Every structure is written in C-alpha cells, then in structure tokens.
C-alpha cells in the first residue's frame, strides 16, 4: 500500500495506464496515443536514458516545442528520478547557454527545430535529437521505478528581470499538488469509465 505522500508522478500515470490502457491519453496532429501505448514509450525512454548512464538526480536539459516526446521524457525522468530542465526556445543563445550551464545536465535533448540552437548553447555536452531517443531501443524498462516523491522533477526558470534567469526546482510531490489544484480550479471532472 502506497500512501499519497509516497506517490510519484510516474506512479500516478502508470496506475492510470494500467487501469485504462485503451483510453486516449494524448493527441498530436494525426497521432493518437492511448495510455497503454504512451506507457510503453515512457518505459522505453526510461530504458534508453538508463542505458546512456542517466541516474537518479541527474539533470536532462530539454529544448523543444510541445510534442509527445517531450511529455514522454518528463514521465521517464519521473520514473527514474532524473530531473527535466525545461529550456525556453525563445531565449537568445547566450541566455540559453547560461540556463544550460546553470543546471549542468548530463544530457541535452533538442527537437530538430532547435537542434542548431542547442548545439551552439551546449558546447561540450552530450546532445541528442529528442526524436531519436529510444529509436535503437526496443526494450521496455522492466525494473522497479526508482523515482521518489521527494525527488526533483522539473527545473523551470525565472524571467531574469533582475539579471540572468535563475533555476527553480519543482519536486514530484509539488507537481502532484499543482496538478490537483489545477484540476480543481478548472473544474475538471473525471469522465472516464473503467472497463
């Protein structure tokens, strides 16, 4: 039995995916992912990250527009206890370079659209196109999820109005609380039925 204080972002997502694997999770253009399909991708991404040596507490910088891989990487980070440092693609290259250096990531992921910016800002760091993460890995991560409720999950940045942007860490427990408050504020009610 897991108490709410021990709940992780990945744990909540995986619970939903196992309860309703055929339910629609996300839509991106013509692509549709059920919860079951998205869970498989997240687990595959987790296996790829672990295979690249990413461990609990490591930071992964992400420079990308909204896309399904971005979500999958964040959920994979939640699964393994890594931290997704969300980069702003609107930043000038020197600002982006500062933000990446500030979090000292073990890996920088960038979409094809922003790959050149990432290359210029992340000199000397391991860089990978987000579209290729997991491309050579058909293995599912079958080990136990290692992310913990107290782990950091996301790094976002301040606006930098008094200088360069500063990093702000959001933990898994805080992200769950933010999701609950948002759902309540927006009046979102569960409409899915369990089959």
Tab-separated table of C-alpha atoms in Angstrom:
chain	number	residue	atom	x	y	z
A	1	UNK	CA	0.000	0.000	0.000
A	2	UNK	CA	1.384	3.364	-1.044
A	3	UNK	CA	0.238	6.464	0.809
A	4	UNK	CA	-0.393	9.714	-1.039
A	5	UNK	CA	2.793	11.162	0.441
A	6	UNK	CA	4.747	8.406	-1.353
A	7	UNK	CA	3.002	8.849	-4.699
A	8	UNK	CA	5.113	9.840	-7.689
A	9	UNK	CA	4.154	11.402	-10.998
A	10	UNK	CA	5.145	8.229	-12.839
A	11	UNK	CA	3.260	6.112	-10.308
A	12	UNK	CA	0.019	8.015	-10.915
A	13	UNK	CA	0.490	7.906	-14.690
A	14	UNK	CA	1.298	4.170	-14.723
A	15	UNK	CA	-1.675	3.414	-12.460
A	16	UNK	CA	-3.992	5.172	-14.900
A	17	UNK	CA	-2.356	3.478	-17.908
A	18	UNK	CA	-2.752	0.018	-16.366
A	19	UNK	CA	-6.358	0.669	-15.332
A	20	UNK	CA	-7.386	2.064	-18.738
A	21	UNK	CA	-4.779	1.092	-21.344
A	22	UNK	CA	-7.129	1.753	-24.281
A	23	UNK	CA	-8.202	5.228	-23.107
A	24	UNK	CA	-6.959	8.153	-25.187
A	25	UNK	CA	-4.058	9.897	-23.451
A	26	UNK	CA	-2.777	12.500	-25.926
A	27	UNK	CA	-3.371	13.725	-29.463
A	28	UNK	CA	-0.633	15.324	-31.555
A	29	UNK	CA	-1.758	16.183	-35.044
A	30	UNK	CA	-2.799	12.911	-36.654
A	31	UNK	CA	-1.121	10.812	-33.956
A	32	UNK	CA	-3.101	9.420	-31.076
A	33	UNK	CA	-1.635	7.687	-28.064
A	34	UNK	CA	-3.611	5.538	-25.690
A	35	UNK	CA	-2.433	5.389	-22.104
A	36	UNK	CA	-1.089	1.883	-22.718
A	37	UNK	CA	0.894	2.969	-25.791
A	38	UNK	CA	2.248	6.050	-24.030
A	39	UNK	CA	3.291	3.955	-21.035
A	40	UNK	CA	5.240	1.646	-23.355
A	41	UNK	CA	7.015	4.656	-24.883
A	42	UNK	CA	7.788	6.153	-21.465
A	43	UNK	CA	9.238	2.847	-20.286
A	44	UNK	CA	11.281	2.569	-23.496
A	45	UNK	CA	12.594	6.102	-22.997
A	46	UNK	CA	13.447	5.211	-19.384
A	47	UNK	CA	15.426	2.199	-20.586
A	48	UNK	CA	17.263	4.384	-23.114
A	49	UNK	CA	18.143	7.007	-20.507
A	50	UNK	CA	19.372	4.362	-18.083
A	51	UNK	CA	21.360	2.748	-20.910
A	52	UNK	CA	23.039	6.111	-21.517
A	53	UNK	CA	24.090	6.219	-17.864
A	54	UNK	CA	21.478	8.668	-16.573
A	55	UNK	CA	20.848	8.050	-12.874
A	56	UNK	CA	18.581	9.375	-10.158
A	57	UNK	CA	19.268	13.076	-9.534
A	58	UNK	CA	20.851	13.724	-12.943
A	59	UNK	CA	19.566	16.649	-14.942
A	60	UNK	CA	18.459	16.467	-18.574
A	61	UNK	CA	18.040	19.759	-20.442
A	62	UNK	CA	15.217	19.787	-22.989
A	63	UNK	CA	14.897	22.344	-25.793
A	64	UNK	CA	11.805	21.554	-27.817
A	65	UNK	CA	8.375	22.680	-28.853
A	66	UNK	CA	5.439	20.821	-27.309
A	67	UNK	CA	5.416	17.271	-28.664
A	68	UNK	CA	4.671	13.795	-27.382
A	69	UNK	CA	8.368	13.001	-26.889
A	70	UNK	CA	8.697	15.967	-24.517
A	71	UNK	CA	5.951	14.557	-22.293
A	72	UNK	CA	7.424	11.052	-22.545
A	73	UNK	CA	10.853	12.329	-21.441
A	74	UNK	CA	9.350	14.129	-18.445
A	75	UNK	CA	7.484	10.985	-17.407
A	76	UNK	CA	10.624	8.878	-17.973
A	77	UNK	CA	12.520	11.305	-15.710
A	78	UNK	CA	9.813	10.852	-13.072
A	79	UNK	CA	10.213	7.086	-13.382
A	80	UNK	CA	13.980	7.021	-12.878
A	81	UNK	CA	14.295	10.029	-10.567
A	82	UNK	CA	16.049	12.299	-13.067
A	83	UNK	CA	15.206	15.989	-13.429
A	84	UNK	CA	13.949	17.573	-16.674
A	85	UNK	CA	15.368	21.096	-17.088
A	86	UNK	CA	12.838	22.794	-19.379
A	87	UNK	CA	14.619	25.263	-21.662
A	88	UNK	CA	12.827	28.194	-23.270
A	89	UNK	CA	13.264	28.170	-27.053
A	90	UNK	CA	12.569	31.922	-27.124
A	91	UNK	CA	15.836	32.737	-25.356
A	92	UNK	CA	18.797	34.260	-27.167
A	93	UNK	CA	21.699	31.834	-27.454
A	94	UNK	CA	23.784	33.478	-24.668
A	95	UNK	CA	20.788	33.233	-22.294
A	96	UNK	CA	20.190	29.639	-23.326
A	97	UNK	CA	23.862	28.859	-22.788
A	98	UNK	CA	23.600	30.344	-19.275
A	99	UNK	CA	20.476	28.317	-18.449
A	100	UNK	CA	22.009	25.060	-19.648
A	101	UNK	CA	25.287	25.683	-17.817
A	102	UNK	CA	23.377	26.621	-14.656
A	103	UNK	CA	21.864	23.126	-14.312
A	104	UNK	CA	24.920	21.210	-15.601
A	105	UNK	CA	22.934	18.498	-17.422
A	106	UNK	CA	24.362	15.076	-18.236
A	107	UNK	CA	22.332	15.129	-21.453
A	108	UNK	CA	20.754	17.783	-23.669
A	109	UNK	CA	17.745	16.763	-25.762
A	110	UNK	CA	16.571	19.047	-28.558
A	111	UNK	CA	13.961	18.739	-31.264
A	112	UNK	CA	15.083	19.022	-34.874
A	113	UNK	CA	13.679	22.565	-34.961
A	114	UNK	CA	16.013	23.726	-32.151
A	115	UNK	CA	18.972	21.390	-32.620
A	116	UNK	CA	21.264	24.115	-34.004
A	117	UNK	CA	20.470	26.402	-31.045
A	118	UNK	CA	21.152	23.558	-28.622
A	119	UNK	CA	24.449	22.733	-30.339
A	120	UNK	CA	25.569	26.352	-30.059
A	121	UNK	CA	24.469	26.707	-26.422
A	122	UNK	CA	25.520	23.299	-25.089
A	123	UNK	CA	29.075	23.072	-26.401
A	124	UNK	CA	30.927	20.084	-24.996
A	125	UNK	CA	27.793	18.382	-23.641
A	126	UNK	CA	26.150	15.194	-24.835
A	127	UNK	CA	23.414	16.232	-27.262
A	128	UNK	CA	20.724	14.075	-28.802
A	129	UNK	CA	17.722	14.796	-31.018
A	130	UNK	CA	14.629	14.150	-28.909
A	131	UNK	CA	13.002	12.390	-31.877
A	132	UNK	CA	15.707	9.712	-31.757
A	133	UNK	CA	15.566	8.910	-28.041
A	134	UNK	CA	14.697	5.261	-27.789
A	135	UNK	CA	14.976	4.732	-31.557
A	136	UNK	CA	17.543	1.963	-31.152
A	137	UNK	CA	15.957	0.542	-28.038
A	138	UNK	CA	13.004	-1.776	-28.281
A	139	UNK	CA	13.473	-2.861	-24.688
A	140	UNK	CA	10.981	-1.894	-22.038
A	141	UNK	CA	12.372	-0.797	-18.708
A	142	UNK	CA	11.078	-3.654	-16.580
A	143	UNK	CA	12.875	-2.814	-13.366
A	144	UNK	CA	11.176	-1.100	-10.497
A	145	UNK	CA	10.694	2.651	-10.833
A	146	UNK	CA	13.364	4.406	-8.766
A	147	UNK	CA	11.898	7.922	-8.692
A	148	UNK	CA	10.727	9.040	-5.254
A	149	UNK	CA	8.100	11.551	-4.130
A	150	UNK	CA	10.822	13.771	-2.653
A	151	UNK	CA	12.874	13.820	-5.875
A	152	UNK	CA	13.139	16.883	-8.045
A	153	UNK	CA	11.217	16.524	-11.288
A	154	UNK	CA	11.327	19.766	-13.258
A	155	UNK	CA	13.548	22.793	-13.435
A	156	UNK	CA	11.916	25.940	-14.742
A	157	UNK	CA	13.482	29.369	-14.918
A	158	UNK	CA	12.636	32.815	-13.597
A	159	UNK	CA	12.179	35.624	-16.091
A	160	UNK	CA	15.560	37.124	-15.308
A	161	UNK	CA	14.147	40.651	-14.904
A	162	UNK	CA	16.926	41.486	-12.422
A	163	UNK	CA	19.651	39.726	-14.356
A	164	UNK	CA	20.050	36.325	-15.926
A	165	UNK	CA	17.341	33.701	-15.352
A	166	UNK	CA	17.574	31.620	-12.184
A	167	UNK	CA	16.596	27.961	-11.947
A	168	UNK	CA	13.663	26.855	-9.795
A	169	UNK	CA	13.288	23.173	-8.883
A	170	UNK	CA	9.840	21.604	-8.663
A	171	UNK	CA	9.657	18.230	-6.936
A	172	UNK	CA	7.398	15.310	-7.739
A	173	UNK	CA	5.201	15.889	-4.684
A	174	UNK	CA	4.840	19.589	-5.564
A	175	UNK	CA	3.948	18.744	-9.184
A	176	UNK	CA	1.214	16.372	-7.996
A	177	UNK	CA	-0.169	19.115	-5.746
A	178	UNK	CA	-0.064	21.580	-8.670
A	179	UNK	CA	-1.992	19.097	-10.845
A	180	UNK	CA	-4.651	18.601	-8.160
A	181	UNK	CA	-5.145	22.346	-7.640
A	182	UNK	CA	-5.291	22.998	-11.394
A	183	UNK	CA	-7.890	20.282	-11.852
A	184	UNK	CA	-9.989	21.771	-9.077
A	185	UNK	CA	-9.561	25.359	-10.307
A	186	UNK	CA	-10.609	24.408	-13.831
A	187	UNK	CA	-13.496	22.250	-12.635
A	188	UNK	CA	-12.164	19.204	-14.459
A	189	UNK	CA	-14.107	16.095	-13.503
A	190	UNK	CA	-13.166	12.546	-14.368
A	191	UNK	CA	-15.348	11.317	-17.212
A	192	UNK	CA	-13.663	8.014	-17.933
A	193	UNK	CA	-15.286	4.749	-17.056
A	194	UNK	CA	-13.260	1.734	-16.041
A	195	UNK	CA	-13.898	-1.304	-18.198
